[in-house]
Structure formats: C-alpha cells, structure tokens
Amino acid sequence: GAGVSQTPSNKVTEKGKYVELRCDPISGHTALYWYRQSLGQGPEFLIYFQGTGAADDSGLPNDRFFAVRPEGSVSTLKIQRTERGDSAVYLCASSLTPMGETQYFGPGTRLLVL
Amino acid sequence: AQKITQTQPGMFVQEKEAVTLDCTYDTSDPSYGLFWYKQPSSGEMIFLIYQGSYDQQNATEGRYSLNFQKARKSANLVISASQLGDSAMYFCAMREGRGGSNYKLTFGKGTLLTVNP
C-alpha cells in the first residue's frame, strides 16, 4: 500500500512569511508524528497526534509552530513568521497505534527560509 | 547526557563484506525499544530493525542483525554482505516507557556508511 506522503517536497520562503507543510499518513494509522531534522543531526520530535487531538506538543520550539489533524488523517504543520533558523527537513511519521508500533516515515519537506 | 550515542560519523566497507555500526544508549526505564533506520540521499527514513528491551534474542531481518548487549547498553547494527545500495546515513533511535508514554523516538546523530565496489 501507499506509504506516508508529504507535500511539498521542497519549500523556499522568505523570512517572516507563513508556511504550511502537509502530511498524509498510511491509511488506517491512528498515530501521527512530526519531527524536525537539522543539517547533520538526527530527527527531533515535535508533536504527536492520536486521532484528531495533539497528545503531546512538547517538542514544538515556540508558539510560531502549530499543527492540526482535524479529521484524524491528514495533518498540517503551520509555521508563522518564519525565521532562518527554521530551515530544516520536516519529517512526518505514522504508526498503526502509538503503543509500541514501528513508526513509518515520509520523504520529508525541505524548508529553506531566506 | 546524550540518550543515543553514535560514535562513528563515517564508515567505509568493501562490497560483500560485513560492517558493524555502533550505538549506545542511556535510559533508566526498564522498558524501552531500540530501532535502526536507514536514510538514503533521497531523505526518507526507512525502518530496518527493532529490538525490545525484554526480547531474549537478538533481532534479525534479512542481512540486518542487531547485536544487543543490555548490560553494556549497546545496540549495534550488523550488515552482512554489504551492497552498493547500502550506502546511506544510518540512525539508531530509542523509545522509552510503557503504554501512553511509549511513542516518542529519540535519535542519535547518525553514521554515514559508504560501500566501496
């Protein structure tokens, strides 16, 4: 079946602009995760959804970052007033349930803030 | 302290030979899981293998095996019969805890493996 998909694959924006990054999880997966991967680093946890609700958003760096999953499937990560330091690869993952299941990752969105 | 440490920034191996990628971890939770992911230049994180803290035997998946030494808190990945397509970044990751807290992955910094023909 189809894996996790993310759009756009690349996004270039200017400092101060607003961006939205989309994640479409594997069909039937109830748990969805966002991670951020800076250059030369491993991914770092941002937020986790179980169904429609954000069960843990402790990894979001500040209040410019927000994510939604209104129907329990597709999720959107929203970044307001982007800064150059937001440049990174944003990875989305999903799992069948959150309880000890393997997380399957999408190809990521490469965000560059100029 | 780093929860996941990968001490090899880069590794080289000849095609068809075996290679071991090191990973040590730090946790006080008795229940945890260890994962290895492969990240080719395309960027996607590909799941390779999983080892649970209570698993009695080392995990194996095809050419991948995990050398789990619990007392030493190490979970090294062994790739046998390396192929050119194995050239990629490899990440070790850990998930701690049980039940509702058992979801967040913590990653190491990765090891870049290059397979030479």
mmCIF file of C-alpha atoms in Angstrom:
data_model
loop_
_atom_site.group_PDB
_atom_site.id
_atom_site.type_symbol
_atom_site.label_atom_id
_atom_site.label_comp_id
_atom_site.label_asym_id
_atom_site.label_seq_id
_atom_site.Cartn_x
_atom_site.Cartn_y
_atom_site.Cartn_z
ATOM 1 C CA GLY A 1 0.000 0.000 0.000
ATOM 2 C CA ALA A 2 0.915 3.664 -0.162
ATOM 3 C CA GLY A 3 3.360 4.977 2.374
ATOM 4 C CA VAL A 4 3.413 8.299 4.173
ATOM 5 C CA SER A 5 3.373 11.197 1.759
ATOM 6 C CA GLN A 6 4.407 14.776 2.372
ATOM 7 C CA THR A 7 3.917 17.901 0.337
ATOM 8 C CA PRO A 8 5.597 19.979 -0.821
ATOM 9 C CA SER A 9 8.873 18.123 -1.116
ATOM 10 C CA ASN A 10 10.721 21.435 -1.101
ATOM 11 C CA LYS A 11 9.674 24.848 0.104
ATOM 12 C CA VAL A 12 11.643 28.081 -0.201
ATOM 13 C CA THR A 13 10.247 31.086 1.612
ATOM 14 C CA GLU A 14 11.343 34.458 2.875
ATOM 15 C CA LYS A 15 11.912 35.366 6.494
ATOM 16 C CA GLY A 16 8.677 36.460 8.107
ATOM 17 C CA LYS A 17 6.358 34.508 5.801
ATOM 18 C CA TYR A 18 3.833 31.852 6.780
ATOM 19 C CA VAL A 19 4.177 28.244 5.558
ATOM 20 C CA GLU A 20 2.092 25.095 5.726
ATOM 21 C CA LEU A 21 3.511 21.598 5.408
ATOM 22 C CA ARG A 22 1.188 18.686 4.747
ATOM 23 C CA CYS A 23 1.394 15.037 5.794
ATOM 24 C CA ASP A 24 -0.804 12.203 4.574
ATOM 25 C CA PRO A 25 -0.257 9.134 6.793
ATOM 26 C CA ILE A 26 -0.612 5.483 5.914
ATOM 27 C CA SER A 27 -4.297 4.614 5.658
ATOM 28 C CA GLY A 28 -5.638 3.297 8.953
ATOM 29 C CA HIS A 29 -2.785 4.590 11.072
ATOM 30 C CA THR A 30 -4.192 6.407 14.085
ATOM 31 C CA ALA A 31 -0.937 7.872 15.395
ATOM 32 C CA LEU A 32 0.918 10.639 13.571
ATOM 33 C CA TYR A 33 4.194 12.319 14.463
ATOM 34 C CA TRP A 34 6.168 15.330 13.258
ATOM 35 C CA TYR A 35 9.936 15.513 13.589
ATOM 36 C CA ARG A 36 12.453 18.138 12.504
ATOM 37 C CA GLN A 37 15.877 17.231 11.171
ATOM 38 C CA SER A 38 18.535 19.925 11.055
ATOM 39 C CA LEU A 39 21.618 19.510 8.900
ATOM 40 C CA GLY A 40 23.957 16.866 10.275
ATOM 41 C CA GLN A 41 21.600 15.854 13.050
ATOM 42 C CA GLY A 42 19.123 13.116 13.748
ATOM 43 C CA PRO A 43 15.407 13.915 13.711
ATOM 44 C CA GLU A 44 13.963 15.629 16.791
ATOM 45 C CA PHE A 45 10.421 15.128 17.996
ATOM 46 C CA LEU A 46 7.968 17.988 17.559
ATOM 47 C CA ILE A 47 4.405 16.781 18.109
ATOM 48 C CA TYR A 48 2.322 13.629 18.295
ATOM 49 C CA PHE A 49 -1.339 13.131 17.383
ATOM 50 C CA GLN A 50 -3.573 10.301 18.480
ATOM 51 C CA GLY A 51 -6.622 10.659 16.273
ATOM 52 C CA THR A 52 -7.583 14.305 15.947
ATOM 53 C CA GLY A 53 -6.006 15.564 19.140
ATOM 54 C CA ALA A 54 -2.437 16.621 19.815
ATOM 55 C CA ALA A 55 -1.495 14.262 22.635
ATOM 56 C CA ASP A 56 1.974 15.753 23.076
ATOM 57 C CA ASP A 57 3.242 19.022 21.590
ATOM 58 C CA SER A 58 6.182 19.391 23.942
ATOM 59 C CA GLY A 59 8.696 19.369 21.101
ATOM 60 C CA LEU A 60 7.339 22.423 19.313
ATOM 61 C CA PRO A 61 10.098 25.039 19.684
ATOM 62 C CA ASN A 62 7.829 28.069 20.237
ATOM 63 C CA ASP A 63 4.356 29.411 19.608
ATOM 64 C CA ARG A 64 5.106 30.174 15.961
ATOM 65 C CA PHE A 65 4.683 26.450 15.327
ATOM 66 C CA PHE A 66 1.277 24.833 15.302
ATOM 67 C CA ALA A 67 -0.125 21.611 13.880
ATOM 68 C CA VAL A 68 -3.604 20.266 13.242
ATOM 69 C CA ARG A 69 -5.209 17.000 12.249
ATOM 70 C CA PRO A 70 -8.899 17.886 12.003
ATOM 71 C CA GLU A 71 -10.273 14.603 10.674
ATOM 72 C CA GLY A 72 -7.772 12.222 12.200
ATOM 73 C CA SER A 73 -5.958 11.579 8.946
ATOM 74 C CA VAL A 74 -4.083 14.346 7.102
ATOM 75 C CA SER A 75 -2.052 16.709 9.268
ATOM 76 C CA THR A 76 -0.729 20.194 8.569
ATOM 77 C CA LEU A 77 2.246 21.745 10.305
ATOM 78 C CA LYS A 78 1.989 25.530 10.278
ATOM 79 C CA ILE A 79 4.860 27.916 10.866
ATOM 80 C CA GLN A 80 4.190 31.620 11.319
ATOM 81 C CA ARG A 81 6.709 34.437 10.880
ATOM 82 C CA THR A 82 9.381 32.050 9.648
ATOM 83 C CA GLU A 83 12.978 32.593 10.697
ATOM 84 C CA ARG A 84 16.197 31.430 9.043
ATOM 85 C CA GLY A 85 16.712 29.020 11.925
ATOM 86 C CA ASP A 86 13.538 27.181 10.908
ATOM 87 C CA SER A 87 15.336 25.861 7.827
ATOM 88 C CA ALA A 88 15.394 22.077 8.146
ATOM 89 C CA VAL A 89 13.790 18.908 6.872
ATOM 90 C CA TYR A 90 10.394 18.325 8.435
ATOM 91 C CA LEU A 91 9.569 14.634 8.662
ATOM 92 C CA CYS A 92 6.195 13.101 9.275
ATOM 93 C CA ALA A 93 5.679 9.545 10.514
ATOM 94 C CA SER A 94 2.693 7.380 11.302
ATOM 95 C CA SER A 95 2.054 4.154 13.171
ATOM 96 C CA LEU A 96 -0.915 1.835 13.440
ATOM 97 C CA THR A 97 -1.264 2.690 17.105
ATOM 98 C CA PRO A 98 1.044 4.629 19.417
ATOM 99 C CA MET A 99 1.640 1.640 21.671
ATOM 100 C CA GLY A 100 4.996 0.235 20.723
ATOM 101 C CA GLU A 101 4.374 0.224 16.994
ATOM 102 C CA THR A 102 7.039 0.956 14.433
ATOM 103 C CA GLN A 103 6.863 4.468 13.004
ATOM 104 C CA TYR A 104 6.973 4.750 9.226
ATOM 105 C CA PHE A 105 8.353 7.965 7.834
ATOM 106 C CA GLY A 106 7.552 10.057 4.804
ATOM 107 C CA PRO A 107 10.164 11.580 2.497
ATOM 108 C CA GLY A 108 10.118 14.908 4.325
ATOM 109 C CA THR A 109 9.700 18.532 3.333
ATOM 110 C CA ARG A 110 12.910 20.507 2.924
ATOM 111 C CA LEU A 111 12.202 24.021 4.160
ATOM 112 C CA LEU A 112 14.602 26.829 3.335
ATOM 113 C CA VAL A 113 13.984 30.243 4.844
ATOM 114 C CA LEU A 114 15.935 33.000 3.108
ATOM 115 C CA ALA B 1 23.612 13.295 28.762
ATOM 116 C CA GLN B 2 23.009 12.026 25.253
ATOM 117 C CA LYS B 3 20.344 9.368 25.179
ATOM 118 C CA ILE B 4 21.642 7.844 21.952
ATOM 119 C CA THR B 5 25.301 7.980 21.012
ATOM 120 C CA GLN B 6 26.666 7.004 17.643
ATOM 121 C CA THR B 7 30.419 7.479 17.796
ATOM 122 C CA GLN B 8 31.195 6.794 14.136
ATOM 123 C CA PRO B 9 30.440 9.824 11.956
ATOM 124 C CA GLY B 10 31.517 7.839 8.891
ATOM 125 C CA MET B 11 32.314 4.255 7.996
ATOM 126 C CA PHE B 12 33.688 2.608 4.862
ATOM 127 C CA VAL B 13 33.223 -1.030 3.857
ATOM 128 C CA GLN B 14 34.053 -3.078 0.801
ATOM 129 C CA GLU B 15 31.190 -4.562 -1.138
ATOM 130 C CA LYS B 16 30.240 -8.057 0.088
ATOM 131 C CA GLU B 17 31.920 -7.571 3.452
ATOM 132 C CA ALA B 18 30.155 -7.202 6.809
ATOM 133 C CA VAL B 19 30.099 -3.956 8.774
ATOM 134 C CA THR B 20 29.089 -3.028 12.320
ATOM 135 C CA LEU B 21 27.605 0.356 13.173
ATOM 136 C CA ASP B 22 27.820 1.270 16.836
ATOM 137 C CA CYS B 23 25.064 2.586 19.062
ATOM 138 C CA THR B 24 24.999 3.077 22.812
ATOM 139 C CA TYR B 25 22.006 4.315 24.744
ATOM 140 C CA ASP B 26 21.190 5.764 28.123
ATOM 141 C CA THR B 27 17.949 5.163 29.958
ATOM 142 C CA SER B 28 16.798 4.305 33.449
ATOM 143 C CA ASP B 29 13.492 2.934 32.229
ATOM 144 C CA PRO B 30 13.384 -0.881 32.240
ATOM 145 C CA SER B 31 11.024 -0.881 29.263
ATOM 146 C CA TYR B 32 12.341 0.530 26.001
ATOM 147 C CA GLY B 33 12.732 -0.232 22.328
ATOM 148 C CA LEU B 34 15.636 0.306 20.015
ATOM 149 C CA PHE B 35 15.342 0.974 16.295
ATOM 150 C CA TRP B 36 17.628 1.372 13.337
ATOM 151 C CA TYR B 37 16.631 3.470 10.358
ATOM 152 C CA LYS B 38 18.377 3.998 7.027
ATOM 153 C CA GLN B 39 18.263 7.388 5.335
ATOM 154 C CA PRO B 40 19.456 7.437 1.719
ATOM 155 C CA SER B 41 20.272 10.691 -0.011
ATOM 156 C CA SER B 42 16.614 10.927 -1.050
ATOM 157 C CA GLY B 43 15.826 11.729 2.581
ATOM 158 C CA GLU B 44 13.245 9.132 3.518
ATOM 159 C CA MET B 45 13.788 7.290 6.815
ATOM 160 C CA ILE B 46 13.487 3.557 6.150
ATOM 161 C CA PHE B 47 12.825 1.257 9.102
ATOM 162 C CA LEU B 48 15.315 -1.610 9.292
ATOM 163 C CA ILE B 49 15.087 -3.465 12.588
ATOM 164 C CA TYR B 50 13.668 -3.324 16.112
ATOM 165 C CA GLN B 51 14.798 -4.744 19.466
ATOM 166 C CA GLY B 52 12.693 -4.627 22.602
ATOM 167 C CA SER B 53 14.344 -4.400 26.000
ATOM 168 C CA TYR B 54 12.723 -7.641 27.128
ATOM 169 C CA ASP B 55 13.483 -9.591 23.979
ATOM 170 C CA GLN B 56 15.599 -12.602 24.797
ATOM 171 C CA GLN B 57 17.144 -12.994 21.377
ATOM 172 C CA ASN B 58 18.910 -10.553 19.106
ATOM 173 C CA ALA B 59 16.707 -9.268 16.313
ATOM 174 C CA THR B 60 17.437 -10.228 12.715
ATOM 175 C CA GLU B 61 15.890 -9.048 9.449
ATOM 176 C CA GLY B 62 17.484 -10.468 6.335
ATOM 177 C CA ARG B 63 21.022 -9.062 6.087
ATOM 178 C CA TYR B 64 20.496 -6.898 9.168
ATOM 179 C CA SER B 65 21.041 -8.079 12.703
ATOM 180 C CA LEU B 66 21.140 -6.208 15.971
ATOM 181 C CA ASN B 67 23.857 -7.077 18.468
ATOM 182 C CA PHE B 68 22.017 -6.222 21.690
ATOM 183 C CA GLN B 69 24.173 -6.128 24.824
ATOM 184 C CA LYS B 70 21.855 -4.936 27.556
ATOM 185 C CA ALA B 71 24.400 -4.715 30.362
ATOM 186 C CA ARG B 72 26.634 -2.541 28.198
ATOM 187 C CA LYS B 73 23.641 -0.570 26.871
ATOM 188 C CA SER B 74 24.686 -1.122 23.311
ATOM 189 C CA ALA B 75 22.627 -1.981 20.245
ATOM 190 C CA ASN B 76 24.981 -2.282 17.307
ATOM 191 C CA LEU B 77 23.700 -2.869 13.786
ATOM 192 C CA VAL B 78 25.447 -5.529 11.754
ATOM 193 C CA ILE B 79 25.004 -5.512 7.992
ATOM 194 C CA SER B 80 26.233 -8.672 6.301
ATOM 195 C CA ALA B 81 27.305 -8.939 2.658
ATOM 196 C CA SER B 82 27.258 -5.170 2.054
ATOM 197 C CA GLN B 83 25.817 -3.920 -1.216
ATOM 198 C CA LEU B 84 26.393 -0.634 -3.023
ATOM 199 C CA GLY B 85 22.788 0.290 -2.251
ATOM 200 C CA ASP B 86 23.563 0.150 1.465
ATOM 201 C CA SER B 87 25.429 3.451 1.167
ATOM 202 C CA ALA B 88 23.360 5.827 3.282
ATOM 203 C CA MET B 89 23.048 7.505 6.660
ATOM 204 C CA TYR B 90 22.086 5.121 9.474
ATOM 205 C CA PHE B 91 20.312 6.274 12.611
ATOM 206 C CA CYS B 92 19.863 4.496 15.900
ATOM 207 C CA ALA B 93 16.759 5.522 17.871
ATOM 208 C CA MET B 94 15.151 4.685 21.208
ATOM 209 C CA ARG B 95 11.635 4.763 22.559
ATOM 210 C CA GLU B 96 11.277 4.714 26.336
ATOM 211 C CA GLY B 97 8.472 3.779 28.657
ATOM 212 C CA ARG B 98 5.266 1.832 28.513
ATOM 213 C CA GLY B 99 1.732 2.490 27.442
ATOM 214 C CA GLY B 100 0.758 6.062 26.712
ATOM 215 C CA SER B 101 4.257 7.437 27.081
ATOM 216 C CA ASN B 102 5.792 4.912 24.768
ATOM 217 C CA TYR B 103 5.792 6.692 21.408
ATOM 218 C CA LYS B 104 8.434 9.420 21.138
ATOM 219 C CA LEU B 105 11.611 8.422 19.302
ATOM 220 C CA THR B 106 14.978 9.873 20.299
ATOM 221 C CA PHE B 107 17.610 9.643 17.569
ATOM 222 C CA GLY B 108 21.382 9.623 17.504
ATOM 223 C CA LYS B 109 23.368 11.818 15.131
ATOM 224 C CA GLY B 110 23.840 9.061 12.617
ATOM 225 C CA THR B 111 26.646 7.223 10.839
ATOM 226 C CA LEU B 112 27.318 7.742 7.149
ATOM 227 C CA LEU B 113 28.106 4.380 5.576
ATOM 228 C CA THR B 114 29.888 4.219 2.239
ATOM 229 C CA VAL B 115 30.137 0.906 0.436
ATOM 230 C CA ASN B 116 33.054 0.721 -1.984
ATOM 231 C CA PRO B 117 32.969 -1.501 -5.087
#
